Tab-separated table of C-alpha atoms in Angstrom:
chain	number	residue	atom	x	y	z
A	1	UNK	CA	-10.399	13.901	5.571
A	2	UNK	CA	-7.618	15.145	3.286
A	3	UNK	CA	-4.142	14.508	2.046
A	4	UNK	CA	-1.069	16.617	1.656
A	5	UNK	CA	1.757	16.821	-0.949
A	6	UNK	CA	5.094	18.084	0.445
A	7	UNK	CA	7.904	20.021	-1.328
A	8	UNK	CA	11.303	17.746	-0.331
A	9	UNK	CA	13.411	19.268	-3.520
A	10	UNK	CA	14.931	21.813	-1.298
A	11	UNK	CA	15.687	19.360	1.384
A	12	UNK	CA	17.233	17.207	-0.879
A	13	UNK	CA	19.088	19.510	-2.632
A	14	UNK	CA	20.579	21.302	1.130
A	15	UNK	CA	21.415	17.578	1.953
A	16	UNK	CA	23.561	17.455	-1.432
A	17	UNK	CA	25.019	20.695	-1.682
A	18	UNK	CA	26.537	20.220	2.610
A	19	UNK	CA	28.846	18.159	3.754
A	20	UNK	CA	27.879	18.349	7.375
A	21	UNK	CA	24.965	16.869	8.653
A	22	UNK	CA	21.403	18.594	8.054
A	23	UNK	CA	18.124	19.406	9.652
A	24	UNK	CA	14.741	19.451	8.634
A	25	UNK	CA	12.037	21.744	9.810
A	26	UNK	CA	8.165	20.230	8.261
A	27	UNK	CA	6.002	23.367	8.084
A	28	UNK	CA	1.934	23.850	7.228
A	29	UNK	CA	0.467	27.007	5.679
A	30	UNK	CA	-1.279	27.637	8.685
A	31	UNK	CA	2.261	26.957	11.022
A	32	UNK	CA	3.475	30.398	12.726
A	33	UNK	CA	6.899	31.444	11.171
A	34	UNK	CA	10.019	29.752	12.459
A	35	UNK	CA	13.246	31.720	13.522
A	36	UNK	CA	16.000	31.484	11.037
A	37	UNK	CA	17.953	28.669	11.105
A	38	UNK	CA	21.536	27.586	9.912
A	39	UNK	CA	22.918	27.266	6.514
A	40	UNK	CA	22.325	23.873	7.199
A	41	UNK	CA	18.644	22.929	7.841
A	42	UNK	CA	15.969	22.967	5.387
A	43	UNK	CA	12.589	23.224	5.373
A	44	UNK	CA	9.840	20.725	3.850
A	45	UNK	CA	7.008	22.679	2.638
A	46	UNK	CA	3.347	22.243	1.825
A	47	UNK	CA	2.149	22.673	-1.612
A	48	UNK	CA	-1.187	21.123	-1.997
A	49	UNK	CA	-4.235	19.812	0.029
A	50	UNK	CA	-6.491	17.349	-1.643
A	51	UNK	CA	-9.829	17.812	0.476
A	52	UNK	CA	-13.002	15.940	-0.231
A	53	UNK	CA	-13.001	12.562	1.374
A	54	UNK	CA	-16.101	12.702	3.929
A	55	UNK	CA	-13.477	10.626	6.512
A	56	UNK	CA	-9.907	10.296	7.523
A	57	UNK	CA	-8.041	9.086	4.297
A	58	UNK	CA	-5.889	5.840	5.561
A	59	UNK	CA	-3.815	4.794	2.312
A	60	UNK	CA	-2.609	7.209	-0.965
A	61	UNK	CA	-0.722	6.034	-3.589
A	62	UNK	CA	1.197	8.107	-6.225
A	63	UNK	CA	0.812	7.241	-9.768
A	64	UNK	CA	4.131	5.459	-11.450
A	65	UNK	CA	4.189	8.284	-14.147
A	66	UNK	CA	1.630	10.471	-14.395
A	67	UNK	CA	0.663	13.802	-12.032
A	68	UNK	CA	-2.229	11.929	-10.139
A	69	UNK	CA	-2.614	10.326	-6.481
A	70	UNK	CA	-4.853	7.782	-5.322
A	71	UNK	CA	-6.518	7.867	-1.648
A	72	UNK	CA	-9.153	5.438	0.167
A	73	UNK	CA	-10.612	6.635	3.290
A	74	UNK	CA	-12.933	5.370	5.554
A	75	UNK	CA	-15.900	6.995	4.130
A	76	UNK	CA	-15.553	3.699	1.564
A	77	UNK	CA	-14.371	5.850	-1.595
A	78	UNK	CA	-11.484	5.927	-3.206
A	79	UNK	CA	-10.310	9.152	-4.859
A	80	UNK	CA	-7.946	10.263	-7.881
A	81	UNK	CA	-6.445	13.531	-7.899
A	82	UNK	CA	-4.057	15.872	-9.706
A	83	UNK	CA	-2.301	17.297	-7.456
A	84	UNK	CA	-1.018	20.109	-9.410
A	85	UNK	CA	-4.928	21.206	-9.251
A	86	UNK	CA	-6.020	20.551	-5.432
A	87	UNK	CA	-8.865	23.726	-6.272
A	88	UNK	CA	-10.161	21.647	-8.745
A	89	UNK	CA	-11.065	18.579	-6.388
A	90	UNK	CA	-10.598	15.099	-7.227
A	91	UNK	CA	-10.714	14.233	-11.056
A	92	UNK	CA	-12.704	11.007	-10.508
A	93	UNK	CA	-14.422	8.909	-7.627
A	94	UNK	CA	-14.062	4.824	-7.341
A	95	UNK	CA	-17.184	3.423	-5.062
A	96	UNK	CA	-17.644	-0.037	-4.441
A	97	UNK	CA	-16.311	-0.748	-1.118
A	98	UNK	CA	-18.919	-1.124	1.655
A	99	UNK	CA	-15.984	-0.078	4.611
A	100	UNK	CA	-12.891	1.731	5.265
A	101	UNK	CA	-10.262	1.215	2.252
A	102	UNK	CA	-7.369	0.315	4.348
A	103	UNK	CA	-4.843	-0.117	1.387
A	104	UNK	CA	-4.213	0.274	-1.760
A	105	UNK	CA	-1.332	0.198	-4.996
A	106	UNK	CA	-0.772	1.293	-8.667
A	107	UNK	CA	0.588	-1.709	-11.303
A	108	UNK	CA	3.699	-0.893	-12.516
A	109	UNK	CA	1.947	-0.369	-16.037
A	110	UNK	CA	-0.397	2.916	-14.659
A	111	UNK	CA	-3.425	0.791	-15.954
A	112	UNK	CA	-4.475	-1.014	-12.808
A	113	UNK	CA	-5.459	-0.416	-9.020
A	114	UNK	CA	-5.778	-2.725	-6.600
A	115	UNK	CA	-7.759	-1.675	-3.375
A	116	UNK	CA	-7.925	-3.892	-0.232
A	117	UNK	CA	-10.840	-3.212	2.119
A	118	UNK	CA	-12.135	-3.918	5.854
A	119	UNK	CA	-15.202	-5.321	3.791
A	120	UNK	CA	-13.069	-8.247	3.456
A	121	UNK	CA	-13.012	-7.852	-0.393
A	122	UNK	CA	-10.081	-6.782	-2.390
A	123	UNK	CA	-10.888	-5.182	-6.277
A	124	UNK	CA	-9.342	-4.397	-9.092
A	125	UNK	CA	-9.995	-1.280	-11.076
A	126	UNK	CA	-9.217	-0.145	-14.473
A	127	UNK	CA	-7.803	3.473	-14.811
A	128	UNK	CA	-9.198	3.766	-18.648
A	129	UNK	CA	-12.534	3.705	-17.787
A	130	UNK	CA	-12.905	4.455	-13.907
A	131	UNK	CA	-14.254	1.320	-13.077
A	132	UNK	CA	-13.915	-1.989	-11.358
A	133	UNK	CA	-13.248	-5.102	-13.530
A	134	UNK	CA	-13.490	-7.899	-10.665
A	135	UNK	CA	-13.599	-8.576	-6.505
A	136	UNK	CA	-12.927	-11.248	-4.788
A	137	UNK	CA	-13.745	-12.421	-1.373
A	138	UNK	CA	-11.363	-14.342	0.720
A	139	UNK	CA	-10.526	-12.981	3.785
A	140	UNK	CA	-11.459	-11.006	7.047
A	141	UNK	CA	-10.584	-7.582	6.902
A	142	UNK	CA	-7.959	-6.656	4.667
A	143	UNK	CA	-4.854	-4.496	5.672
A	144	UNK	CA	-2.753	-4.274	2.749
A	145	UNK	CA	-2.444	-5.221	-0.708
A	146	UNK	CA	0.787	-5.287	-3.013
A	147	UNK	CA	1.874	-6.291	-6.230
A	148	UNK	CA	4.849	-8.554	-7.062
A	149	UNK	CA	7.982	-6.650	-8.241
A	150	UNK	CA	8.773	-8.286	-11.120
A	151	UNK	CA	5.664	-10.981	-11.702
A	152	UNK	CA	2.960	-8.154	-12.887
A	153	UNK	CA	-0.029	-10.291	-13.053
A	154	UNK	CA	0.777	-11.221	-8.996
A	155	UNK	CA	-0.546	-9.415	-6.210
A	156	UNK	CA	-0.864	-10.512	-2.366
A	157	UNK	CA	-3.099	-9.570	0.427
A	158	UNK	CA	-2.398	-9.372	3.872
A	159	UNK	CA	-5.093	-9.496	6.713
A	160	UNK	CA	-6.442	-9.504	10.217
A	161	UNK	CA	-6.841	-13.441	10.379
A	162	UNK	CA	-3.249	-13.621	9.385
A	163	UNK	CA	-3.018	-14.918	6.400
A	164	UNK	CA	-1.831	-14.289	3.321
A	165	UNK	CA	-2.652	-14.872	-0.413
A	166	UNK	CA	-1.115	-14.650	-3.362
A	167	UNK	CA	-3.611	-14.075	-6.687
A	168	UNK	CA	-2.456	-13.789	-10.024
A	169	UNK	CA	-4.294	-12.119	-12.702
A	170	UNK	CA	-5.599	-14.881	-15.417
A	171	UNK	CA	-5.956	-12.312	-18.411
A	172	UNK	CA	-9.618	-13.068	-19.356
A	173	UNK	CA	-10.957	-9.839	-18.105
A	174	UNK	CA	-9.353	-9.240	-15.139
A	175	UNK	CA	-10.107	-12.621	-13.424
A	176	UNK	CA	-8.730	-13.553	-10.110
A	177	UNK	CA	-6.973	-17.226	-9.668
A	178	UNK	CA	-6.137	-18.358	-6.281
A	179	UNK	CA	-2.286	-19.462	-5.732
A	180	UNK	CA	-0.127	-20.097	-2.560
A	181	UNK	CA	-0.721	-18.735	0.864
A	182	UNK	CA	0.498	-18.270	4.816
A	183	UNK	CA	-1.670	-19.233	7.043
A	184	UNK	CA	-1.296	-18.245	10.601
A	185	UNK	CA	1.783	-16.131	9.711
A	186	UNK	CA	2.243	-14.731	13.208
A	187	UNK	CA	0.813	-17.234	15.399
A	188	UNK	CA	-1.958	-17.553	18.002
A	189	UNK	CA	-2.999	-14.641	20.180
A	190	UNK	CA	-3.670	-16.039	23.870
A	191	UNK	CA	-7.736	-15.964	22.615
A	192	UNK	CA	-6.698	-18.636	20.190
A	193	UNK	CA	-7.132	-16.019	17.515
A	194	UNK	CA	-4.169	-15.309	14.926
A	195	UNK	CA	-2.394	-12.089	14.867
A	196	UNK	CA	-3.728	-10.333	12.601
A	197	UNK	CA	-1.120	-8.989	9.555
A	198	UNK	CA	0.011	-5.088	9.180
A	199	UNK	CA	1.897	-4.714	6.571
A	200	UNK	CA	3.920	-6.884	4.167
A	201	UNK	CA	6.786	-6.153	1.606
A	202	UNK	CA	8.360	-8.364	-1.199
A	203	UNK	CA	12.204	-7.397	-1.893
A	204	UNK	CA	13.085	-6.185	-4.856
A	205	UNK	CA	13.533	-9.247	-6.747
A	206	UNK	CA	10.363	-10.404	-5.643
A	207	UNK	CA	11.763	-14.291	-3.900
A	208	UNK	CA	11.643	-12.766	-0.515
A	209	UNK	CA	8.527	-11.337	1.408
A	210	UNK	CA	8.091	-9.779	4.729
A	211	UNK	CA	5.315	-9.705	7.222
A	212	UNK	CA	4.890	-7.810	10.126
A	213	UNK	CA	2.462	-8.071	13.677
A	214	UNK	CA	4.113	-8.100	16.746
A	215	UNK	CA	7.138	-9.279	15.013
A	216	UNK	CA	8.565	-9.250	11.770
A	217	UNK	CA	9.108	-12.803	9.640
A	218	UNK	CA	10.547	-13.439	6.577
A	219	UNK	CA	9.281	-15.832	3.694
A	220	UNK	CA	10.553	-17.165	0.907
A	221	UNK	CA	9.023	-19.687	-2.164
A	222	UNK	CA	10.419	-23.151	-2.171
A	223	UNK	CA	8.611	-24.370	-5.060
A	224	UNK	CA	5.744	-23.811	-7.075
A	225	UNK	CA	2.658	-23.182	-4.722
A	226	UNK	CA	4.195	-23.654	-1.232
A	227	UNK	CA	5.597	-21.109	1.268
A	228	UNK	CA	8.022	-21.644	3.870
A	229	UNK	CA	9.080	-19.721	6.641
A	230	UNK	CA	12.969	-19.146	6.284
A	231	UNK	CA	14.153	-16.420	9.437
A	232	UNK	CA	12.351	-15.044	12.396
A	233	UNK	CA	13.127	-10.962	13.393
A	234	UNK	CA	14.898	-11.816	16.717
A	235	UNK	CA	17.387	-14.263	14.386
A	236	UNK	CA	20.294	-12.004	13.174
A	237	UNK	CA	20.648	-13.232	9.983
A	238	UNK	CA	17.120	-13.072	8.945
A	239	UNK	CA	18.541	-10.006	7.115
A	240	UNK	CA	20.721	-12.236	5.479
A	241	UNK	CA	17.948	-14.210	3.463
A	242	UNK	CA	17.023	-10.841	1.653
């Protein structure tokens, strides 16, 4: 398995410099040479491969600040890499996880990663010494992790029963406390067995959250450890409650 980095600076900068609209051509190393196009395409290129995983990588995450990229794969790892030194090979290994690692984030502060696992466990990991300071065990298999936008010590995970936790850091060494959830956030499948959770999103203050299965919904807090559903995606102005 292996990641790639991508150059977009000239993209961006042929998108800026043109008033009309612009194309964009994605080419690999190994790619055969494309024609020559107009003024106004541009072309995306490849600049590093981070090789090493012994499995597809399914999540990356780039560091808020500094030159380094985390990826979990399904060979259970999770890797940190610089990609300005892809030769080099990753610049540490986290183990821990006993399946794929489906999903994972940086805290704001570079000091934390959260990792969220088909082992149903989700962990938290310390950058300054490589390790992992806590796990917890709620779930089925997890499919995504995030952090709160503005509440640091708040994280939720999403997952294939379809729910949804929230967990906010205590500050005694990492610890884990339980707060609100959605259960059943999607419904029943015809099996009797919830939809399970792909992805979720918080907007940018951090009131609103978003989950998606077959459909999108949209969330909001109503007081201190409830959650109610406020808009459906087929309602036009579920927009409208971001």
């Amino acid at each position: 398995g292996s990641a790639r980095i991508w150059d977009t600076e000239r993209c961006a900068m042929a998108g800026a410099s043109s008033a009309t609209s612009t194309s964009t051509t994605v080419v690999a190393p190994s790619a055969p040479a494309q024609p020559n196009s107009t003024s106004s395409s541009s072309v995306v290129e490849e600049i590093s491969k981070l090789e090493g995983h012994g499995s597809e990588v399914a999540t990356m995450d780039w560091h808020p600040f500094h030159s380094l990229v985390a990826t979990g794969s399904q060979d259970r790892d999770i890797r940190l890499w610089d990609p300005r030194e892809p030769s080099a090979g990753s610049v540490a290994t986290l183990q821990g996880h006993m399946e794929t690692v489906k999903s994972l984030e940086w805290h704001s502060s570079g000091q934390y990663l959260i990792s969220g696992s088909f082992d149903k466990t989700a962990r938290l990991w310390d950058l300054r010494v490589a390790k992992e300071i806590t796990t917890f065990q709620k779930h089925a298999k997890i499919n995504r992790v995030r952090w709160h936008p503005t509440h640091k010590d708040v994280f939720v995970t999403a997952s294939q029963d379809g729910m949804v936790l929230y967990w906010t850091l205590d500050g005694n060494e990492g610890g884990l406390q339980h707060g609100a959830q959605i259960s059943g956030a999607h419904g029943l499948m015809k099996k009797e067995t919830p939809h399970a959770i792909n992805d979720v999103a918080f907007s940018p203050t951090g009131h609103v959250l978003s989950t998606c299965a077959y459909d999108v919904r949209i969330w909001h807090r109503t007081k201190p450890g409830s959650l109610v559903e406020k808009e459906h995606a087929d309602d036009e102005t579920a927009i409208d409650a971001l």
